[in-house]
Coordinates of C-alpha atoms and ligand atoms in Angstrom, one line a residue:
A63 CA -53.2 46.4 -26.1
A64 CA -51.1 43.7 -24.5
R65 CA -52.1 42.1 -21.2
P66 CA -50.7 43.4 -17.9
F67 CA -47.7 41.8 -16.2
E68 CA -49.8 40.7 -13.2
Q69 CA -51.6 38.2 -15.4
V70 CA -48.6 36.1 -16.4
P71 CA -49.5 32.6 -15.1
G72 CA -47.4 30.8 -12.5
E73 CA -46.4 31.5 -8.9
R74 CA -46.5 35.0 -7.5
R75 CA -45.7 34.6 -3.8
G76 CA -44.1 32.2 -1.4
G77 CA -40.5 32.4 -2.6
W78 CA -39.1 30.8 0.6
L79 CA -41.8 28.1 0.7
N80 CA -41.2 27.4 -3.0
L81 CA -37.5 27.1 -2.3
Y82 CA -38.1 24.7 0.6
R83 CA -40.4 22.5 -1.5
F84 CA -37.9 22.6 -4.3
W85 CA -35.2 21.3 -2.0
Q86 CA -37.4 18.6 -0.5
E87 CA -38.4 17.3 -3.9
G88 CA -34.8 16.9 -4.9
G89 CA -35.2 19.8 -7.2
L90 CA -31.6 20.7 -6.7
H91 CA -30.3 18.3 -9.4
N92 CA -33.5 18.5 -11.4
V93 CA -34.0 22.2 -12.4
H94 CA -34.1 21.3 -16.1
N95 CA -37.0 18.8 -15.7
I96 CA -38.9 21.0 -13.3
M97 CA -38.8 23.8 -15.9
A98 CA -39.8 21.6 -18.7
R99 CA -42.8 20.4 -16.7
K100 CA -43.8 24.0 -15.8
F101 CA -43.9 25.0 -19.5
Q102 CA -46.2 22.0 -20.0
R103 CA -48.4 23.1 -17.2
F104 CA -48.5 26.9 -17.6
G105 CA -47.7 27.3 -21.3
P106 CA -44.9 29.2 -23.1
I107 CA -44.6 31.9 -20.4
Y108 CA -44.7 31.5 -16.6
R109 CA -43.5 33.3 -13.5
E110 CA -41.6 31.8 -10.6
K111 CA -40.3 32.9 -7.3
L112 CA -37.4 31.0 -5.7
G113 CA -35.9 32.5 -2.5
V114 CA -35.5 36.2 -3.2
Y115 CA -35.4 35.8 -7.0
E116 CA -38.4 36.3 -9.1
S117 CA -38.2 35.4 -12.8
I118 CA -40.3 35.2 -16.0
N119 CA -39.6 32.1 -18.0
I120 CA -40.0 31.8 -21.8
I121 CA -39.4 28.9 -24.2
S122 CA -40.1 30.1 -27.8
P123 CA -37.4 31.4 -30.2
R124 CA -39.6 34.3 -31.1
D125 CA -39.7 35.5 -27.5
A126 CA -36.0 34.9 -27.2
A127 CA -35.6 37.1 -30.2
T128 CA -37.7 39.9 -28.7
L129 CA -35.7 39.7 -25.4
F130 CA -32.3 39.7 -27.0
R131 CA -33.1 42.4 -29.5
S132 CA -34.0 44.8 -26.7
E133 CA -31.0 44.0 -24.5
G134 CA -28.9 47.0 -25.3
M135 CA -25.1 47.5 -25.1
M136 CA -24.5 46.3 -21.6
P137 CA -26.7 43.2 -21.0
E138 CA -26.8 41.7 -17.5
R139 CA -27.6 38.1 -16.7
F140 CA -28.4 36.4 -13.4
S141 CA -25.2 37.1 -11.5
V142 CA -24.8 33.7 -9.7
P143 CA -25.0 34.9 -6.1
P144 CA -22.4 32.5 -4.6
W145 CA -19.8 33.8 -7.1
V146 CA -20.5 37.4 -6.2
A147 CA -20.4 36.5 -2.5
Y148 CA -17.0 34.9 -2.9
R149 CA -15.7 37.9 -4.7
D150 CA -17.0 40.3 -2.0
Y151 CA -15.7 38.0 0.8
R152 CA -12.2 37.9 -0.6
N153 CA -12.3 41.5 -1.6
N154 CA -10.6 40.5 -4.8
S155 CA -11.1 42.7 -7.8
G156 CA -12.6 39.8 -9.7
R157 CA -14.7 40.7 -12.7
W158 CA -17.6 38.3 -12.2
G159 CA -20.9 40.1 -12.1
A160 CA -19.2 43.3 -13.4
A161 CA -21.9 45.5 -14.9
G162 CA -22.3 48.6 -17.0
E163 CA -19.4 50.5 -18.5
A164 CA -16.7 48.7 -16.5
W165 CA -17.8 45.4 -17.9
R166 CA -18.2 46.8 -21.4
S167 CA -14.8 48.3 -21.9
D168 CA -13.0 45.2 -20.5
R169 CA -15.1 43.0 -22.6
L170 CA -14.3 44.9 -25.9
T171 CA -10.6 44.5 -25.2
L172 CA -11.0 40.9 -24.4
N173 CA -13.1 40.2 -27.5
K174 CA -10.2 41.3 -29.7
E175 CA -7.9 38.7 -28.2
V176 CA -10.3 35.9 -27.7
L177 CA -13.2 36.1 -30.2
S178 CA -12.0 38.1 -33.3
P179 CA -11.6 36.0 -36.4
Q180 CA -8.0 37.1 -37.1
V181 CA -6.8 36.0 -33.7
V182 CA -8.9 32.9 -33.5
E183 CA -7.3 31.4 -36.6
G184 CA -4.1 31.3 -34.7
F185 CA -5.6 29.0 -32.1
V186 CA -6.1 26.2 -34.6
P187 CA -2.6 24.8 -34.6
L188 CA -2.4 25.0 -30.8
L189 CA -5.7 23.2 -30.3
S190 CA -5.1 20.7 -33.1
E191 CA -1.8 19.7 -31.5
V192 CA -3.6 18.8 -28.3
G193 CA -6.2 16.8 -30.2
E194 CA -3.3 14.9 -31.9
D195 CA -1.8 14.1 -28.5
F196 CA -5.2 12.7 -27.4
V197 CA -5.2 10.4 -30.3
R198 CA -1.6 9.3 -29.6
R199 CA -2.6 8.6 -26.0
A200 CA -5.7 6.7 -27.1
R201 CA -3.5 4.5 -29.4
A202 CA -1.2 3.8 -26.6
Q203 CA -4.1 2.7 -24.4
V204 CA -5.3 0.4 -27.2
Q205 CA -1.9 -1.1 -27.3
K206 CA -1.8 -1.6 -23.6
S207 CA -5.2 -3.3 -23.5
G208 CA -4.1 -5.9 -26.0
R209 CA -7.6 -6.0 -27.3
E210 CA -7.6 -3.6 -30.3
R211 CA -9.7 -1.1 -28.4
W212 CA -10.0 1.2 -25.5
T213 CA -13.1 1.2 -23.4
A214 CA -13.5 3.6 -20.5
D215 CA -15.4 6.4 -18.8
F216 CA -13.6 9.2 -20.6
S217 CA -14.7 12.0 -18.3
H218 CA -11.3 12.4 -16.5
E219 CA -9.4 12.0 -19.8
L220 CA -11.5 14.8 -21.3
F221 CA -11.2 17.1 -18.3
R222 CA -7.4 16.9 -18.8
F223 CA -7.7 17.3 -22.5
A224 CA -9.9 20.4 -22.0
L225 CA -7.6 22.0 -19.4
E226 CA -4.6 21.3 -21.6
S227 CA -6.3 22.9 -24.6
V228 CA -7.5 26.1 -22.9
C229 CA -4.1 26.5 -21.2
H230 CA -2.3 26.1 -24.5
V231 CA -4.2 29.1 -26.0
L232 CA -4.2 31.1 -22.8
Y233 CA -0.5 30.7 -21.9
G234 CA 1.0 29.5 -25.2
E235 CA 2.5 26.6 -23.2
R236 CA 1.8 22.9 -22.7
L237 CA 1.1 21.4 -19.3
G238 CA 1.6 17.8 -20.4
L239 CA -1.6 16.4 -19.1
L240 CA -2.0 13.8 -21.8
Q241 CA 0.9 11.7 -20.5
D242 CA 0.8 8.9 -18.1
F243 CA 2.1 11.0 -15.2
V244 CA -0.4 13.7 -14.3
D245 CA 0.8 16.8 -12.4
P246 CA -1.1 16.7 -9.1
E247 CA -1.5 20.4 -9.1
A248 CA -3.3 20.3 -12.4
Q249 CA -5.5 17.6 -11.0
R250 CA -6.2 19.7 -8.0
F251 CA -7.3 22.5 -10.3
I252 CA -9.7 20.3 -12.2
D253 CA -11.2 19.0 -8.9
A254 CA -11.5 22.5 -7.6
V255 CA -13.5 23.6 -10.6
T256 CA -15.9 20.7 -10.3
L257 CA -16.3 21.3 -6.6
M258 CA -16.9 25.1 -7.2
F259 CA -19.8 24.3 -9.6
H260 CA -21.1 21.5 -7.3
T261 CA -21.2 23.8 -4.3
T262 CA -22.8 26.7 -6.2
S263 CA -26.1 25.0 -6.9
P264 CA -27.4 24.6 -3.3
M265 CA -26.8 28.3 -2.7
L266 CA -27.9 29.6 -6.0
Y267 CA -31.1 31.3 -4.9
L268 CA -29.8 32.9 -1.7
P269 CA -28.7 36.5 -1.6
P270 CA -24.9 37.2 -1.4
A271 CA -25.1 39.1 1.9
L272 CA -26.6 36.1 3.6
L273 CA -24.2 33.7 2.0
R274 CA -21.1 35.6 3.3
G275 CA -22.3 35.3 6.8
L276 CA -23.0 31.6 6.5
N277 CA -20.8 29.0 8.2
T278 CA -22.0 25.9 6.4
R279 CA -20.0 23.2 4.9
T280 CA -21.2 24.1 1.5
W281 CA -20.0 27.8 1.8
R282 CA -16.7 26.8 3.2
D283 CA -16.1 24.3 0.4
H284 CA -17.1 26.9 -2.1
V285 CA -14.6 29.4 -0.7
H286 CA -11.8 26.7 -0.7
A287 CA -12.6 25.7 -4.2
W288 CA -12.4 29.3 -5.5
D289 CA -9.2 29.9 -3.5
A290 CA -7.6 26.8 -5.1
I291 CA -8.7 28.0 -8.6
F292 CA -7.2 31.5 -8.1
T293 CA -4.0 30.1 -6.5
Q294 CA -3.3 27.7 -9.3
A295 CA -4.2 30.1 -12.1
D296 CA -1.9 32.7 -10.5
K297 CA 1.0 30.3 -10.7
C298 CA 0.4 29.9 -14.4
I299 CA 0.1 33.6 -14.9
Q300 CA 3.3 34.4 -12.9
N301 CA 5.2 31.9 -15.1
V302 CA 4.2 33.6 -18.3
Y303 CA 4.8 37.1 -16.8
R304 CA 8.3 36.1 -15.7
D305 CA 9.1 34.6 -19.1
L306 CA 7.9 37.8 -20.8
R307 CA 10.1 40.0 -18.6
L308 CA 13.1 37.8 -19.2
Q309 CA 12.3 37.8 -22.8
R310 CA 12.4 34.1 -22.9
K311 CA 9.7 34.1 -25.4
S312 CA 10.4 34.7 -29.0
S313 CA 8.1 37.4 -30.3
R314 CA 7.7 35.7 -33.7
E315 CA 5.3 32.9 -32.8
Y316 CA 1.9 33.4 -31.2
M317 CA 2.5 33.5 -27.5
G318 CA -1.1 33.0 -26.2
I319 CA -3.9 35.2 -25.0
L320 CA -2.3 36.2 -21.7
S321 CA 0.9 37.5 -23.3
S322 CA -1.0 39.4 -25.8
L323 CA -3.1 41.1 -23.1
L324 CA 0.0 41.9 -21.1
L325 CA 1.9 43.3 -24.0
Q326 CA -1.1 45.4 -25.1
D327 CA -1.3 47.0 -21.7
K328 CA -4.9 48.1 -22.2
L329 CA -6.4 46.4 -19.1
P330 CA -5.2 46.8 -15.5
L331 CA -3.2 43.7 -14.4
D332 CA -5.8 42.6 -11.9
D333 CA -8.5 42.6 -14.6
I334 CA -6.3 40.5 -16.9
K335 CA -5.6 38.0 -14.1
A336 CA -9.3 37.8 -13.2
S337 CA -10.4 37.3 -16.8
V338 CA -7.7 34.7 -17.5
T339 CA -8.6 32.8 -14.3
E340 CA -12.3 32.8 -15.3
M341 CA -11.4 31.5 -18.7
M342 CA -9.2 28.8 -17.3
A343 CA -11.9 27.7 -14.9
G344 CA -14.7 28.1 -17.6
G345 CA -12.7 26.0 -20.0
V346 CA -12.7 22.6 -18.2
D347 CA -16.1 21.1 -17.5
T348 CA -17.9 22.9 -20.3
T349 CA -16.2 21.5 -23.4
S350 CA -15.2 18.1 -21.8
V351 CA -18.8 17.3 -20.9
T352 CA -20.1 18.4 -24.3
L353 CA -17.5 16.2 -26.0
Q354 CA -18.6 13.2 -23.9
W355 CA -22.2 13.8 -25.0
A356 CA -21.1 14.2 -28.6
M357 CA -19.2 10.9 -28.7
F358 CA -22.1 9.2 -26.9
E359 CA -24.6 10.5 -29.5
L360 CA -22.3 9.5 -32.4
A361 CA -21.8 6.1 -30.9
R362 CA -25.6 5.6 -30.8
S363 CA -26.0 6.9 -34.4
P364 CA -23.4 4.9 -36.4
G365 CA -24.9 6.1 -39.7
T366 CA -24.4 9.8 -38.7
Q367 CA -21.0 9.0 -37.4
E368 CA -20.0 7.5 -40.8
Q369 CA -21.4 10.6 -42.6
L370 CA -19.2 12.8 -40.5
R371 CA -16.2 10.7 -41.1
T372 CA -16.7 10.8 -44.8
E373 CA -17.0 14.6 -44.7
V374 CA -13.9 14.9 -42.6
L375 CA -11.8 12.6 -44.7
A376 CA -12.9 14.2 -47.9
A377 CA -12.0 17.6 -46.5
K378 CA -8.6 16.4 -45.4
H379 CA -7.9 14.9 -48.8
K380 CA -8.9 18.1 -50.6
V381 CA -6.8 20.5 -48.6
A382 CA -3.8 18.3 -47.8
G383 CA -4.5 18.3 -44.1
D384 CA -4.6 22.1 -43.6
R385 CA -6.8 22.3 -40.5
V386 CA -7.9 25.9 -41.0
K387 CA -9.1 25.1 -44.5
M388 CA -10.7 21.8 -43.3
L389 CA -12.8 23.7 -40.8
K390 CA -14.3 25.7 -43.7
T391 CA -15.5 22.6 -45.5
T392 CA -17.0 20.5 -42.6
P393 CA -20.5 21.9 -42.1
L394 CA -21.9 18.6 -40.8
L395 CA -19.3 18.4 -38.1
K396 CA -20.2 21.8 -36.9
A397 CA -23.9 20.9 -37.0
A398 CA -23.2 17.8 -35.0
I399 CA -21.8 20.0 -32.2
K400 CA -24.8 22.3 -32.3
E401 CA -27.1 19.3 -32.2
T402 CA -25.2 17.9 -29.2
L403 CA -25.7 21.2 -27.4
R404 CA -29.4 21.3 -28.3
L405 CA -30.0 18.1 -26.5
H406 CA -27.3 18.6 -23.9
P407 CA -26.9 22.3 -23.3
V408 CA -24.3 23.4 -20.7
A409 CA -26.5 26.2 -19.4
V410 CA -30.1 25.2 -18.4
T411 CA -31.2 28.8 -19.2
L412 CA -30.1 32.1 -20.6
Q413 CA -31.1 35.1 -18.6
R414 CA -31.4 38.9 -19.0
Y415 CA -32.6 41.7 -17.0
T416 CA -34.9 43.8 -19.2
V417 CA -33.9 47.4 -19.7
Q418 CA -37.1 48.6 -21.2
E419 CA -40.6 47.2 -21.4
V420 CA -41.0 44.2 -23.7
V421 CA -44.0 42.3 -24.8
L422 CA -43.7 38.5 -24.5
Q423 CA -46.6 36.2 -25.4
D424 CA -48.7 39.4 -25.4
Y425 CA -47.8 40.3 -21.8
R426 CA -46.2 43.5 -20.9
I427 CA -42.9 42.8 -19.0
P428 CA -41.6 45.8 -17.2
P429 CA -37.9 47.0 -17.1
K430 CA -35.5 45.3 -14.6
T431 CA -37.4 42.0 -14.7
L432 CA -35.3 38.8 -14.7
V433 CA -36.3 36.9 -17.8
Q434 CA -35.0 33.4 -18.5
V435 CA -34.9 31.5 -21.8
G436 CA -35.4 27.8 -21.0
L437 CA -32.6 26.5 -23.2
Y438 CA -32.9 22.9 -22.2
A439 CA -36.7 22.9 -22.5
M440 CA -36.5 24.7 -25.9
G441 CA -34.1 22.1 -27.2
R442 CA -36.6 19.3 -26.5
D443 CA -39.8 21.2 -27.5
P444 CA -41.4 19.4 -30.5
E445 CA -42.9 22.7 -31.7
V446 CA -39.4 24.2 -32.0
F447 CA -37.5 21.0 -33.1
P448 CA -39.6 18.3 -34.8
K449 CA -38.8 14.9 -33.4
P450 CA -36.7 16.4 -30.7
E451 CA -35.5 13.0 -29.4
Q452 CA -33.7 12.3 -32.6
F453 CA -30.0 13.2 -32.9
S454 CA -29.9 14.7 -36.3
P455 CA -27.2 17.2 -37.2
E456 CA -28.7 17.8 -40.7
R457 CA -31.6 19.7 -39.2
W458 CA -29.2 22.6 -38.7
L459 CA -28.4 22.6 -42.4
L460 CA -31.9 23.3 -43.6
P461 CA -32.5 26.9 -44.7
G462 CA -34.2 29.1 -42.2
S463 CA -33.8 26.6 -39.4
K464 CA -31.6 28.6 -37.1
H465 CA -33.6 31.7 -36.2
F466 CA -32.9 32.2 -32.4
K467 CA -32.6 28.4 -32.0
G468 CA -28.9 27.9 -31.8
L469 CA -28.4 29.8 -28.5
S470 CA -26.1 27.4 -26.7
F471 CA -23.4 30.0 -26.2
G472 CA -25.9 32.8 -25.4
F473 CA -26.3 35.8 -27.6
G474 CA -25.0 39.3 -28.3
P475 CA -22.4 41.3 -26.5
R476 CA -22.6 39.2 -23.4
Q477 CA -22.4 35.8 -25.1
C478 CA -19.9 33.2 -24.1
L479 CA -16.4 34.7 -24.1
G480 CA -14.8 31.3 -24.7
R481 CA -17.1 30.5 -27.6
R482 CA -14.5 30.4 -30.4
I483 CA -12.0 28.5 -28.2
A484 CA -14.7 26.0 -27.3
E485 CA -16.0 25.5 -30.8
L486 CA -12.5 25.1 -32.3
E487 CA -11.4 22.8 -29.5
M488 CA -14.4 20.5 -30.0
Q489 CA -14.4 20.6 -33.8
L490 CA -10.7 19.7 -33.9
F491 CA -11.0 17.0 -31.3
L492 CA -13.9 15.3 -33.1
M493 CA -12.0 15.6 -36.4
H494 CA -9.0 13.8 -35.0
I495 CA -11.1 11.1 -33.3
L496 CA -13.2 10.5 -36.4
E497 CA -10.0 10.2 -38.6
N498 CA -8.6 7.5 -36.3
F499 CA -11.3 5.6 -34.4
K500 CA -14.7 4.2 -34.5
I501 CA -16.7 5.4 -31.5
E502 CA -18.9 2.7 -29.9
T503 CA -21.1 2.2 -26.9
K504 CA -23.4 -0.4 -25.4
R505 CA -26.7 0.3 -27.1
A506 CA -29.1 -0.3 -24.3
V507 CA -27.7 2.2 -21.8
E508 CA -29.8 5.3 -21.2
V509 CA -28.1 8.3 -19.7
G510 CA -30.1 11.1 -18.1
T511 CA -29.2 14.7 -17.2
K512 CA -28.3 16.1 -13.8
F513 CA -28.1 19.8 -12.8
D514 CA -24.9 20.6 -11.0
L515 CA -25.0 24.3 -11.9
I516 CA -24.1 23.1 -15.4
L517 CA -25.9 20.2 -16.9
L518 CA -24.0 16.9 -16.6
P519 CA -24.6 13.2 -17.4
D520 CA -26.3 11.6 -14.4
K521 CA -24.1 8.5 -14.6
P522 CA -20.8 7.6 -16.1
I523 CA -20.8 7.1 -19.9
Y524 CA -18.7 4.2 -21.1
L525 CA -17.3 4.5 -24.6
T526 CA -15.1 2.4 -26.8
L527 CA -12.6 3.7 -29.3
R528 CA -11.6 1.2 -31.9
P529 CA -8.8 2.0 -34.4
L530 CA -10.1 2.2 -38.0
Ligands
HEM751 C1 -20.6 32.7 -20.6 C2 -21.9 28.5 -22.6 C3 -17.2 27.1 -22.9 C4 -16.0 31.2 -20.6 C5 -21.3 31.7 -21.1 C6 -22.8 31.7 -21.3 C7 -23.1 30.5 -21.9 C8 -21.9 29.8 -22.0 C9 -24.5 30.1 -22.2 C10 -23.7 32.9 -21.0 C11 -23.9 33.7 -22.2 C12 -25.0 34.7 -22.2 O1 -25.4 35.1 -21.1 O2 -25.4 35.2 -23.3 C13 -20.8 27.8 -22.9 C14 -20.7 26.5 -23.5 C15 -19.4 26.1 -23.6 C16 -18.6 27.1 -23.0 C17 -21.9 25.8 -24.1 C18 -18.8 24.9 -24.2 C19 -19.4 23.8 -24.7 C20 -16.5 28.2 -22.3 C21 -15.1 28.2 -22.3 C22 -14.7 29.3 -21.7 C23 -15.9 30.0 -21.3 C24 -14.2 27.1 -23.0 C25 -13.3 29.9 -21.4 C26 -12.4 29.9 -22.3 C27 -17.1 32.0 -20.4 C28 -17.1 33.3 -19.7 C29 -18.4 33.7 -19.7 C30 -19.2 32.7 -20.4 C31 -15.9 34.0 -19.1 C32 -18.9 35.0 -19.1 C33 -18.8 36.1 -20.2 C34 -19.2 37.5 -19.7 O3 -20.0 37.7 -18.9 O4 -18.7 38.5 -20.3 N1 -20.8 30.5 -21.6 N2 -19.5 28.1 -22.5 N3 -17.0 29.3 -21.7 N4 -18.4 31.6 -20.7 FE1 -18.9 29.9 -21.7
2DC752 C1 -27.0 28.3 -13.8 O1 -30.3 29.6 -12.6 C2 -28.5 28.3 -13.4 O2 -20.4 28.9 -19.1 C3 -28.9 29.6 -13.0 O3 -17.8 29.0 -18.5 C4 -28.7 30.6 -14.1 C5 -27.3 30.6 -14.6 C6 -26.6 31.7 -14.8 C7 -25.3 31.9 -15.4 C8 -24.8 30.6 -16.1 C9 -25.2 29.4 -15.1 C10 -26.7 29.3 -15.0 C11 -24.5 28.1 -15.7 C12 -23.0 28.2 -15.9 C13 -22.7 29.4 -16.9 C14 -23.3 30.6 -16.2 C15 -22.7 31.7 -17.1 C16 -21.3 31.3 -17.4 C17 -21.2 29.8 -16.9 C18 -23.2 29.1 -18.2 C19 -27.4 28.8 -16.2 C20 -20.1 29.0 -17.7 C21 -20.0 27.6 -17.2 C22 -18.7 29.7 -17.6 C23 -18.1 29.6 -16.3 C24 -17.0 30.7 -16.0 C25 -16.7 30.8 -14.6 C26 -15.9 29.6 -14.1 C27 -16.1 32.1 -14.2

């Protein structure tokens, strides 16, 4: 018989004391390293109590498999208390943290418009166009520099690229963010999303009811950030709504996710707005940071970069530049994105509340327990990924290598809603870059990771694009 829950190693009491120590030790930006260290100290399962939240933490793909196989039809993750607090505070009918049947039926409708293979193929030309514009802009910057190359911290460029991309598929329209003049409203939106993430982490382990009553700078900034996000998204949504009513859009071409949802008329308008706003906000920092890491890793592994380029150019040649077909013959490119997310996941953990008893590492975990899969720690565990420090996309092409290891977008019915958008956007971006430029960086520079709700580079990454 499996061991009792009480025997799981780790901390059992002192949630507030732990939270205080955590703050003091600068743990706020260091969640990922603290977790990795705890796995070293306690082994592959440990318990932890921070503030009012108690969790069980696991690292092995086998345990992740056990957890996800028992998650049922309506999985719930850690709800991010500050986001729930904002939703309650504004009384808006936001969807974040929605649970049970309400979440499930919305999500099934959304899946058809955002994740299903038939629809997703239609995103390719939209996303490819934005990638081409990035290349055009990069060439102009090379010209301007007068030095046959463009060296910069690309983070702001990539934020704009990412927002332009996600808006193109959501609204079927271009914002024009890859030109010299950047619309200040769009820039405000980008800044608001970054601020929203940044102000979430200090409040992450406090209960929503407490947060709402708070009058701290952090909470006020958080509310302002979400307000700005909703206001800006609403403007975009109203534009599309008006164009639809005035039949300014031709019904022949694909008109974007929002139009499809509106025309389908299956979700209440407020739910559509909330979902589209979440996707617009979720589509900025996630893909842009991952692309920054991907270019950094490719710059540091010129051999791998050349292999990818060869694959992409061969694919292009074979199918005469048809991007949909190219994506079917570029496994190494896809593996490179998986490999980037292994070393640099966006989410430090995946979480689920158990719905039935599960046995993890031979301990009996009761229902309603918060269990976290340490995604960052798993990605760097030599028992899971041999030579974890090496950036090596080929490891994903070995047979049997993937079993509950490629979890960057989560798993099952509650996995990332933007997954296909994100994947296509990143694959197409890298394709266009590899076809046109060599990516270089100064060899010696080491860049670490900082937790700011999502995981980010801890210093600016300088990259050089050199026309081939
Ligand atoms: C949820 C990762 C990009 C929208 C998630 C989750 C992860 C994740 C790990 C939790 C999944 C789970 O609990 O199983 C990523 C990564 C991205 C990315 C690694 C890019 C590199 C995006 C984009 C969008 C988006 C581009 C919007 C278009 C969402 C939404 C949820 C979510 C709305 C919540 C879904 C729900 O609860 O039903 N993402 N994401 N993400 N993501 Fe992403
Ligand atoms: C943060 O301990 C650390 O994709 C917490 O696009 C556990 C946790 C719970 C949910 C995770 C969050 C972490 C990181 C950011 C994630 C979020 C789920 C979705 C969100 C991973 C790991 C993200 C960035 C979405 C954001 C959409 C949002 C703007 C509505």
